[in-house]
CSV table of C-alpha atoms in Angstrom, one decimal:
chain,number,residue,atom,x,y,z
A,1,UNK,CA,0.0,0.0,0.0
A,2,UNK,CA,2.9,2.3,-0.3
A,3,UNK,CA,2.1,3.1,-3.9
A,4,UNK,CA,-0.9,5.4,-3.4
A,5,UNK,CA,-2.2,8.4,-5.2
A,6,UNK,CA,-3.5,11.5,-3.4
A,7,UNK,CA,-5.8,14.1,-4.9
A,8,UNK,CA,-5.8,17.5,-3.3
A,9,UNK,CA,-8.7,19.8,-4.4
A,10,UNK,CA,-7.9,23.5,-4.3
A,11,UNK,CA,-9.7,26.8,-4.9
A,12,UNK,CA,-9.4,27.7,-8.5
A,13,UNK,CA,-6.2,29.6,-9.1
A,14,UNK,CA,-4.2,27.9,-6.3
A,15,UNK,CA,-3.3,24.7,-8.1
A,16,UNK,CA,0.3,25.8,-8.9
A,17,UNK,CA,0.9,26.9,-5.3
A,18,UNK,CA,-0.4,23.6,-3.8
A,19,UNK,CA,1.8,21.7,-6.3
A,20,UNK,CA,4.9,23.6,-5.2
A,21,UNK,CA,4.1,22.8,-1.6
A,22,UNK,CA,3.8,19.1,-2.3
A,23,UNK,CA,7.2,19.2,-4.1
A,24,UNK,CA,8.7,20.9,-1.1
A,25,UNK,CA,7.4,18.0,1.0
A,26,UNK,CA,9.4,15.7,-1.4
A,27,UNK,CA,6.3,14.1,-2.9
A,28,UNK,CA,6.8,12.7,-6.4
A,29,UNK,CA,4.8,12.7,-9.7
A,30,UNK,CA,3.1,16.0,-8.7
A,31,UNK,CA,0.5,17.1,-11.4
A,32,UNK,CA,-1.6,20.2,-11.2
A,33,UNK,CA,-5.0,20.0,-12.9
A,34,UNK,CA,-8.0,22.3,-13.0
A,35,UNK,CA,-9.1,22.7,-9.4
A,36,UNK,CA,-6.9,19.9,-8.0
A,37,UNK,CA,-3.4,18.5,-7.6
A,38,UNK,CA,-2.4,14.8,-7.8
A,39,UNK,CA,0.7,13.1,-6.5
A,40,UNK,CA,2.2,9.7,-5.7
A,41,UNK,CA,2.4,8.9,-1.9
A,42,UNK,CA,2.8,6.3,0.8
A,43,UNK,CA,0.6,5.9,3.9
A,44,UNK,CA,3.1,7.9,6.0
A,45,UNK,CA,2.6,10.9,3.6
A,46,UNK,CA,-1.1,11.2,4.5
A,47,UNK,CA,-0.2,12.8,7.9
A,48,UNK,CA,2.6,14.9,6.4
A,49,UNK,CA,0.4,16.5,3.7
A,50,UNK,CA,-2.6,17.1,6.1
A,51,UNK,CA,-0.4,18.8,8.6
A,52,UNK,CA,1.7,20.9,6.3
A,53,UNK,CA,-0.4,22.0,3.4
A,54,UNK,CA,-1.4,25.7,3.4
A,55,UNK,CA,-3.3,26.0,0.1
A,56,UNK,CA,-5.1,22.7,-0.4
A,57,UNK,CA,-8.7,22.1,0.7
A,58,UNK,CA,-8.5,18.5,1.7
A,59,UNK,CA,-6.4,15.3,1.1
A,60,UNK,CA,-8.3,12.6,-0.8
A,61,UNK,CA,-6.9,9.1,-1.3
A,62,UNK,CA,-7.7,8.0,-4.8
A,63,UNK,CA,-8.8,4.3,-4.9
A,64,UNK,CA,-9.4,4.0,-8.6
A,65,UNK,CA,-11.0,5.3,-11.8
A,66,UNK,CA,-13.0,3.4,-14.4
A,67,UNK,CA,-15.5,3.9,-17.2
A,68,UNK,CA,-19.1,4.1,-15.8
A,69,UNK,CA,-21.6,4.7,-18.6
A,70,UNK,CA,-24.4,2.9,-16.7
A,71,UNK,CA,-25.4,1.7,-13.2
A,72,UNK,CA,-24.1,-1.8,-13.7
A,73,UNK,CA,-20.6,-0.5,-14.7
A,74,UNK,CA,-20.6,1.8,-11.7
A,75,UNK,CA,-21.5,-1.1,-9.3
A,76,UNK,CA,-19.0,-3.5,-10.8
A,77,UNK,CA,-16.2,-0.9,-10.9
A,78,UNK,CA,-16.7,0.1,-7.3
A,79,UNK,CA,-17.0,-3.5,-6.1
A,80,UNK,CA,-13.7,-4.4,-7.9
A,81,UNK,CA,-11.7,-1.8,-5.7
A,82,UNK,CA,-9.8,-3.1,-2.7
A,83,UNK,CA,-11.9,-1.4,0.1
A,84,UNK,CA,-10.8,-4.0,2.7
A,85,UNK,CA,-7.2,-2.7,2.4
A,86,UNK,CA,-8.4,0.5,4.2
A,87,UNK,CA,-11.8,-0.1,5.8
A,88,UNK,CA,-12.2,-2.5,8.8
A,89,UNK,CA,-15.3,-4.5,9.3
A,90,UNK,CA,-17.0,-1.9,11.5
A,91,UNK,CA,-16.1,1.2,9.4
A,92,UNK,CA,-18.7,3.9,9.0
A,93,UNK,CA,-18.7,4.7,5.3
A,94,UNK,CA,-21.1,7.4,4.2
A,95,UNK,CA,-21.0,8.3,0.5
A,96,UNK,CA,-21.2,11.7,-1.3
A,97,UNK,CA,-20.2,12.9,-4.7
A,98,UNK,CA,-21.0,14.7,-7.9
A,99,UNK,CA,-21.7,14.0,-11.6
A,100,UNK,CA,-20.8,16.2,-14.5
A,101,UNK,CA,-21.3,15.7,-18.3
A,102,UNK,CA,-22.2,12.1,-17.8
A,103,UNK,CA,-24.9,9.6,-18.7
A,104,UNK,CA,-25.2,9.0,-14.9
A,105,UNK,CA,-26.3,12.3,-13.5
A,106,UNK,CA,-28.7,11.6,-10.6
A,107,UNK,CA,-26.4,12.0,-7.6
A,108,UNK,CA,-28.7,10.2,-5.0
A,109,UNK,CA,-29.0,7.1,-7.2
A,110,UNK,CA,-25.2,7.0,-7.7
A,111,UNK,CA,-24.6,7.4,-4.0
A,112,UNK,CA,-26.9,4.4,-3.4
A,113,UNK,CA,-25.1,2.2,-6.0
A,114,UNK,CA,-21.7,3.1,-4.6
A,115,UNK,CA,-22.8,2.3,-1.0
A,116,UNK,CA,-24.3,-1.0,-2.1
A,117,UNK,CA,-21.2,-2.0,-4.0
A,118,UNK,CA,-18.8,-1.2,-1.1
A,119,UNK,CA,-21.1,-3.0,1.3
A,120,UNK,CA,-21.2,-6.1,-1.0
A,121,UNK,CA,-17.4,-6.2,-1.2
A,122,UNK,CA,-16.8,-5.7,2.5
A,123,UNK,CA,-19.6,-8.1,3.5
A,124,UNK,CA,-18.0,-10.8,1.3
A,125,UNK,CA,-14.5,-10.1,2.6
A,126,UNK,CA,-15.5,-10.1,6.3
A,127,UNK,CA,-18.2,-12.8,6.1
A,128,UNK,CA,-20.9,-10.4,7.3
A,129,UNK,CA,-24.5,-10.0,6.0
A,130,UNK,CA,-24.9,-6.8,7.9
A,131,UNK,CA,-22.1,-4.2,8.4
A,132,UNK,CA,-22.5,-2.4,11.7
A,133,UNK,CA,-20.9,0.9,10.7
A,134,UNK,CA,-20.2,1.7,14.4
A,135,UNK,CA,-16.4,2.4,14.0
A,136,UNK,CA,-14.3,5.2,12.6
A,137,UNK,CA,-15.5,7.4,9.8
A,138,UNK,CA,-14.2,6.6,6.3
A,139,UNK,CA,-16.0,9.3,4.1
A,140,UNK,CA,-16.3,8.0,0.6
A,141,UNK,CA,-16.4,10.5,-2.2
A,142,UNK,CA,-17.0,9.9,-5.9
A,143,UNK,CA,-16.9,12.0,-9.0
A,144,UNK,CA,-18.3,10.9,-12.3
A,145,UNK,CA,-17.0,13.2,-15.1
A,146,UNK,CA,-17.5,12.4,-18.8
A,147,UNK,CA,-18.6,8.9,-17.9
A,148,UNK,CA,-15.5,8.1,-15.9
A,149,UNK,CA,-16.0,7.4,-12.2
A,150,UNK,CA,-13.2,8.2,-9.6
A,151,UNK,CA,-13.6,6.9,-6.0
A,152,UNK,CA,-11.8,8.5,-3.0
A,153,UNK,CA,-11.5,8.3,0.7
A,154,UNK,CA,-11.4,11.6,2.5
A,155,UNK,CA,-8.4,11.5,5.0
A,156,UNK,CA,-9.0,15.1,6.3
A,157,UNK,CA,-12.5,15.5,7.7
A,158,UNK,CA,-13.3,19.2,8.2
A,159,UNK,CA,-11.6,21.1,5.3
A,160,UNK,CA,-7.9,22.0,5.7
A,161,UNK,CA,-8.8,25.7,5.7
A,162,UNK,CA,-10.3,25.0,9.2
A,163,UNK,CA,-7.0,25.4,11.0
A,164,UNK,CA,-8.7,25.5,14.4
A,165,UNK,CA,-7.8,29.1,15.3
A,166,UNK,CA,-10.8,30.9,14.0
A,167,UNK,CA,-13.6,30.1,16.5
A,168,UNK,CA,-15.5,33.4,15.8
A,169,UNK,CA,-15.5,35.1,12.4
A,170,UNK,CA,-16.6,38.5,11.3
A,171,UNK,CA,-18.8,39.3,8.3
A,172,UNK,CA,-17.5,37.9,5.0
A,173,UNK,CA,-14.4,36.1,6.3
A,174,UNK,CA,-11.6,35.2,4.0
A,175,UNK,CA,-10.8,31.4,3.7
A,176,UNK,CA,-7.5,30.6,5.4
A,177,UNK,CA,-6.2,28.7,2.4
A,178,UNK,CA,-6.8,31.8,0.2
A,179,UNK,CA,-5.2,34.1,2.8
A,180,UNK,CA,-2.1,31.9,2.9
A,181,UNK,CA,-2.0,32.0,-0.9
A,182,UNK,CA,-2.1,35.8,-1.0
A,183,UNK,CA,0.8,35.9,1.5
A,184,UNK,CA,2.8,33.4,-0.6
A,185,UNK,CA,2.0,35.3,-3.9
A,186,UNK,CA,3.3,38.5,-2.3
A,187,UNK,CA,6.7,36.7,-2.0
A,188,UNK,CA,6.7,37.3,1.8
A,189,UNK,CA,9.6,35.4,3.4
A,190,UNK,CA,9.4,36.8,7.0
A,191,UNK,CA,12.1,39.5,6.5
A,192,UNK,CA,10.1,42.6,5.5
A,193,UNK,CA,7.3,44.2,7.6
A,194,UNK,CA,3.9,42.8,6.5
A,195,UNK,CA,0.8,44.9,7.1
A,196,UNK,CA,-3.0,44.3,6.5
A,197,UNK,CA,-4.8,47.6,7.0
A,198,UNK,CA,-8.3,45.9,6.5
A,199,UNK,CA,-7.5,42.9,8.8
A,200,UNK,CA,-11.0,41.8,9.8
A,201,UNK,CA,-10.6,38.7,12.0
A,202,UNK,CA,-6.9,38.7,11.3
A,203,UNK,CA,-6.7,35.8,8.9
A,204,UNK,CA,-4.0,37.2,6.5
A,205,UNK,CA,-1.7,38.4,9.3
A,206,UNK,CA,-2.1,35.1,11.2
A,207,UNK,CA,-1.3,33.1,8.0
A,208,UNK,CA,1.7,35.3,7.4
A,209,UNK,CA,2.9,34.6,11.0
A,210,UNK,CA,2.5,30.8,10.4
A,211,UNK,CA,4.5,31.2,7.1
A,212,UNK,CA,7.2,33.4,8.8
A,213,UNK,CA,7.6,30.8,11.6
A,214,UNK,CA,7.4,27.9,9.1
A,215,UNK,CA,4.7,26.4,11.4
A,216,UNK,CA,2.6,23.6,10.0
A,217,UNK,CA,-1.0,25.0,9.8
A,218,UNK,CA,-2.5,21.6,10.9
A,219,UNK,CA,-0.8,21.1,14.2
A,220,UNK,CA,-3.7,22.4,16.3
A,221,UNK,CA,-6.4,20.2,14.8
A,222,UNK,CA,-7.4,16.6,14.2
A,223,UNK,CA,-8.0,14.7,11.0
A,224,UNK,CA,-10.3,11.7,10.0
A,225,UNK,CA,-7.4,9.4,9.1
A,226,UNK,CA,-6.0,9.6,12.7
A,227,UNK,CA,-8.6,7.1,13.6
A,228,UNK,CA,-7.8,4.7,10.7
A,229,UNK,CA,-6.1,1.5,11.5
A,230,UNK,CA,-4.3,1.5,8.1
A,231,UNK,CA,-2.4,4.7,8.9
A,232,UNK,CA,-0.2,4.0,11.9
A,233,UNK,CA,-0.3,6.3,14.9
A,234,UNK,CA,3.5,6.6,14.8
A,235,UNK,CA,3.2,8.1,11.3
A,236,UNK,CA,1.2,11.0,12.8
A,237,UNK,CA,3.7,11.4,15.6
A,238,UNK,CA,6.6,11.4,13.2
A,239,UNK,CA,4.9,13.9,10.9
A,240,UNK,CA,4.2,16.3,13.9
A,241,UNK,CA,7.8,15.9,15.1
A,242,UNK,CA,9.2,16.6,11.6
A,243,UNK,CA,7.0,19.7,11.3
A,244,UNK,CA,8.0,21.1,14.7
A,245,UNK,CA,11.7,20.5,13.9
A,246,UNK,CA,11.3,22.7,10.8
A,247,UNK,CA,9.9,25.7,12.7
A,248,UNK,CA,11.9,28.9,12.9
A,249,UNK,CA,12.4,31.2,16.0
A,250,UNK,CA,12.6,34.8,15.2
A,251,UNK,CA,11.0,38.2,15.6
A,252,UNK,CA,8.8,39.5,12.8
A,253,UNK,CA,7.0,42.7,12.0
A,254,UNK,CA,3.5,41.6,11.2
A,255,UNK,CA,0.7,44.1,11.8
A,256,UNK,CA,-3.1,44.1,11.2
A,257,UNK,CA,-5.4,47.1,11.6
A,258,UNK,CA,-9.2,47.5,11.4
A,259,UNK,CA,-11.6,50.3,12.0
A,260,UNK,CA,-13.9,48.0,13.9
A,261,UNK,CA,-12.8,47.3,17.6
A,262,UNK,CA,-14.8,44.1,17.7
A,263,UNK,CA,-12.9,42.7,14.7
A,264,UNK,CA,-9.6,43.6,16.3
A,265,UNK,CA,-10.6,41.8,19.5
A,266,UNK,CA,-11.5,38.7,17.5
A,267,UNK,CA,-8.2,38.9,15.6
A,268,UNK,CA,-6.2,39.1,18.8
A,269,UNK,CA,-8.1,36.1,20.2
A,270,UNK,CA,-7.5,34.1,16.9
A,271,UNK,CA,-3.8,34.9,17.0
A,272,UNK,CA,-3.6,33.5,20.6
A,273,UNK,CA,-5.4,30.3,19.5
A,274,UNK,CA,-3.0,30.0,16.6
A,275,UNK,CA,0.0,30.5,18.9
A,276,UNK,CA,1.3,33.5,17.1
A,277,UNK,CA,0.3,36.3,19.4
A,278,UNK,CA,4.0,37.0,20.1
A,279,UNK,CA,4.8,37.8,16.4
A,280,UNK,CA,1.6,39.6,15.2
A,281,UNK,CA,0.1,42.9,16.4
A,282,UNK,CA,-3.4,44.1,15.9
A,283,UNK,CA,-4.7,47.7,16.4
A,284,UNK,CA,-7.9,49.6,15.9
A,285,UNK,CA,-6.9,51.8,12.9
A,286,UNK,CA,-8.3,53.5,9.9
A,287,UNK,CA,-6.8,52.1,6.7
A,288,UNK,CA,-7.1,55.6,5.1
A,289,UNK,CA,-4.7,56.9,7.7
A,290,UNK,CA,-2.2,54.1,7.3
A,291,UNK,CA,1.5,55.1,7.0
A,292,UNK,CA,4.8,53.5,7.7
A,293,UNK,CA,8.3,55.0,7.6
A,294,UNK,CA,10.3,51.8,6.9
A,295,UNK,CA,11.9,52.0,3.4
A,296,UNK,CA,10.3,48.7,2.3
A,297,UNK,CA,7.5,46.3,3.3
A,298,UNK,CA,4.5,44.4,2.0
A,299,UNK,CA,0.8,45.3,2.2
A,300,UNK,CA,-1.4,42.2,1.8
A,301,UNK,CA,-5.0,42.9,2.2
A,302,UNK,CA,-8.6,42.1,1.3
A,303,UNK,CA,-10.7,45.3,1.6
A,304,UNK,CA,-14.5,45.2,1.4
A,305,UNK,CA,-15.7,44.4,-2.1
A,306,UNK,CA,-18.9,46.5,-2.2
A,307,UNK,CA,-20.9,43.2,-2.7
A,308,UNK,CA,-21.6,42.1,0.8
A,309,UNK,CA,-20.2,44.5,3.4
A,310,UNK,CA,-20.5,47.9,1.8
A,311,UNK,CA,-22.3,49.5,-1.1
A,312,UNK,CA,-20.4,49.8,-4.4
A,313,UNK,CA,-20.0,53.6,-4.2
A,314,UNK,CA,-18.6,53.4,-0.7
A,315,UNK,CA,-16.2,50.8,-1.8
A,316,UNK,CA,-15.0,53.0,-4.7
A,317,UNK,CA,-14.4,55.9,-2.4
A,318,UNK,CA,-12.4,53.6,-0.1
A,319,UNK,CA,-10.3,52.3,-3.0
A,320,UNK,CA,-9.6,55.8,-4.2
A,321,UNK,CA,-8.5,56.9,-0.7
A,322,UNK,CA,-6.4,53.7,-0.3
A,323,UNK,CA,-4.7,54.4,-3.7
A,324,UNK,CA,-3.5,57.7,-2.2
A,325,UNK,CA,-2.3,55.9,1.0
A,326,UNK,CA,-0.2,53.5,-1.1
A,327,UNK,CA,1.3,56.2,-3.3
A,328,UNK,CA,2.4,58.1,-0.1
A,329,UNK,CA,4.4,55.1,1.2
A,330,UNK,CA,8.2,54.8,0.7
A,331,UNK,CA,9.5,53.4,-2.6
A,332,UNK,CA,10.2,49.8,-1.4
A,333,UNK,CA,6.6,48.9,-0.5
A,334,UNK,CA,4.5,46.5,-2.5
A,335,UNK,CA,0.8,45.8,-2.5
A,336,UNK,CA,-1.1,42.5,-3.0
A,337,UNK,CA,-4.9,43.3,-2.8
A,338,UNK,CA,-7.8,41.0,-3.5
A,339,UNK,CA,-11.0,42.4,-4.9
A,340,UNK,CA,-14.0,41.3,-7.0
A,341,UNK,CA,-14.7,44.9,-8.0
A,342,UNK,CA,-14.6,45.3,-11.8
A,343,UNK,CA,-13.6,49.0,-11.6
A,344,UNK,CA,-10.9,48.5,-8.9
A,345,UNK,CA,-7.9,49.7,-10.9
A,346,UNK,CA,-9.7,52.8,-12.2
A,347,UNK,CA,-10.9,53.9,-8.7
A,348,UNK,CA,-7.5,53.0,-7.1
A,349,UNK,CA,-5.8,55.3,-9.6
A,350,UNK,CA,-3.3,52.9,-11.1
A,351,UNK,CA,-3.2,49.8,-13.3
A,352,UNK,CA,-1.8,46.7,-11.5
A,353,UNK,CA,1.7,45.5,-12.5
A,354,UNK,CA,0.3,42.0,-12.5
A,355,UNK,CA,-3.1,40.3,-11.8
A,356,UNK,CA,-3.9,36.8,-10.8
A,357,UNK,CA,-7.5,35.3,-11.0
A,358,UNK,CA,-8.6,33.7,-7.8
A,359,UNK,CA,-11.9,32.7,-6.3
A,360,UNK,CA,-13.1,33.6,-2.8
A,361,UNK,CA,-15.8,30.9,-2.3
A,362,UNK,CA,-17.8,31.2,-5.5
A,363,UNK,CA,-16.9,34.9,-6.0
A,364,UNK,CA,-14.5,35.5,-8.9
A,365,UNK,CA,-11.7,38.0,-7.8
A,366,UNK,CA,-8.4,39.3,-8.9
A,367,UNK,CA,-5.3,39.6,-6.8
A,368,UNK,CA,-3.9,43.0,-7.9
A,369,UNK,CA,-0.1,43.1,-7.5
A,370,UNK,CA,1.7,46.5,-7.3
A,371,UNK,CA,5.3,47.4,-6.9
A,372,UNK,CA,6.1,51.0,-5.9
A,373,UNK,CA,8.3,51.7,-9.0
A,374,UNK,CA,6.9,51.4,-12.5
A,375,UNK,CA,3.3,50.8,-13.4
A,376,UNK,CA,1.3,53.5,-15.1
A,377,UNK,CA,-1.5,55.6,-13.7
A,378,UNK,CA,-5.0,54.7,-14.7
A,379,UNK,CA,-7.0,57.6,-16.0
A,380,UNK,CA,-9.1,59.3,-13.3
A,381,UNK,CA,-12.7,59.0,-14.2
């Protein structure tokens, strides 16, 4: 069972970052596809990937793929997979999945067929007419795309973006995996000051602190596969030890500000839960009064979009004011700003040096990347 394949779903736009993370974990045969990354792995890599991955959504174990043009093919294909290699006799194995561009398109019917096929295989292997399903959870996922079925076991449980530090959110929170991606795309390495003047519940600053310290984001939470007999407990211990050995000690200048005192209180509490309160500072502060004297630094931020929190016109006035704030900073400052606003560059007053398409949930956004030098001014309208 050391020749396994893992599939890591990601938010659209983060596939390349997740692939780089897997390569840095020394995984082989890493392939980025639309909305997911695949790699070869052994059982001991399941804990390592779950603990360390910053930009993936969950870690799925791919059991197999096969043509499934009708229900019989689906049943036989599922029954032919080696479920007993992973699931014990008392495993709880709920099924969920999706179908796309396939003859089989009724998800509840497909769920039922997959469940029956797995039960038939396990019942035969364990000599049981009835499977109790009283043991550990082995969530089965299927996807049927273009008449090809793929079957997975979810090793993660609650999505990887649930690091365990954000007990209370604020309106329109940013997913932790996306916040980590924004920090990574800003090329932050822990050396420059990093500031988020629209910090909300502090997610960007906290992810920056985890990245600066090289702390594995999954150390404070549990995963489904920790209860699986096929993944040895010592593999989880070894992965946690390896992760802690790779942490850095250091002092970092990471700051978050928000105009809402409640948000700042939540951000401070979240930083404590994440164990980074010693390296990140939060203050009640107006983003339009932001200024720093240091010759260089990074602004990484997710201001209100004008879709959920503020009206569009208010958002435009905010962007215009923040454009002036950025232009007033010393030459060495860069900006990475996430927005779904189609007129962002015009209202901000400058065309981005680079843009990267990302999704915040189902909302299509751009990450606008600005360096202080270069870049031409957008016409004021």
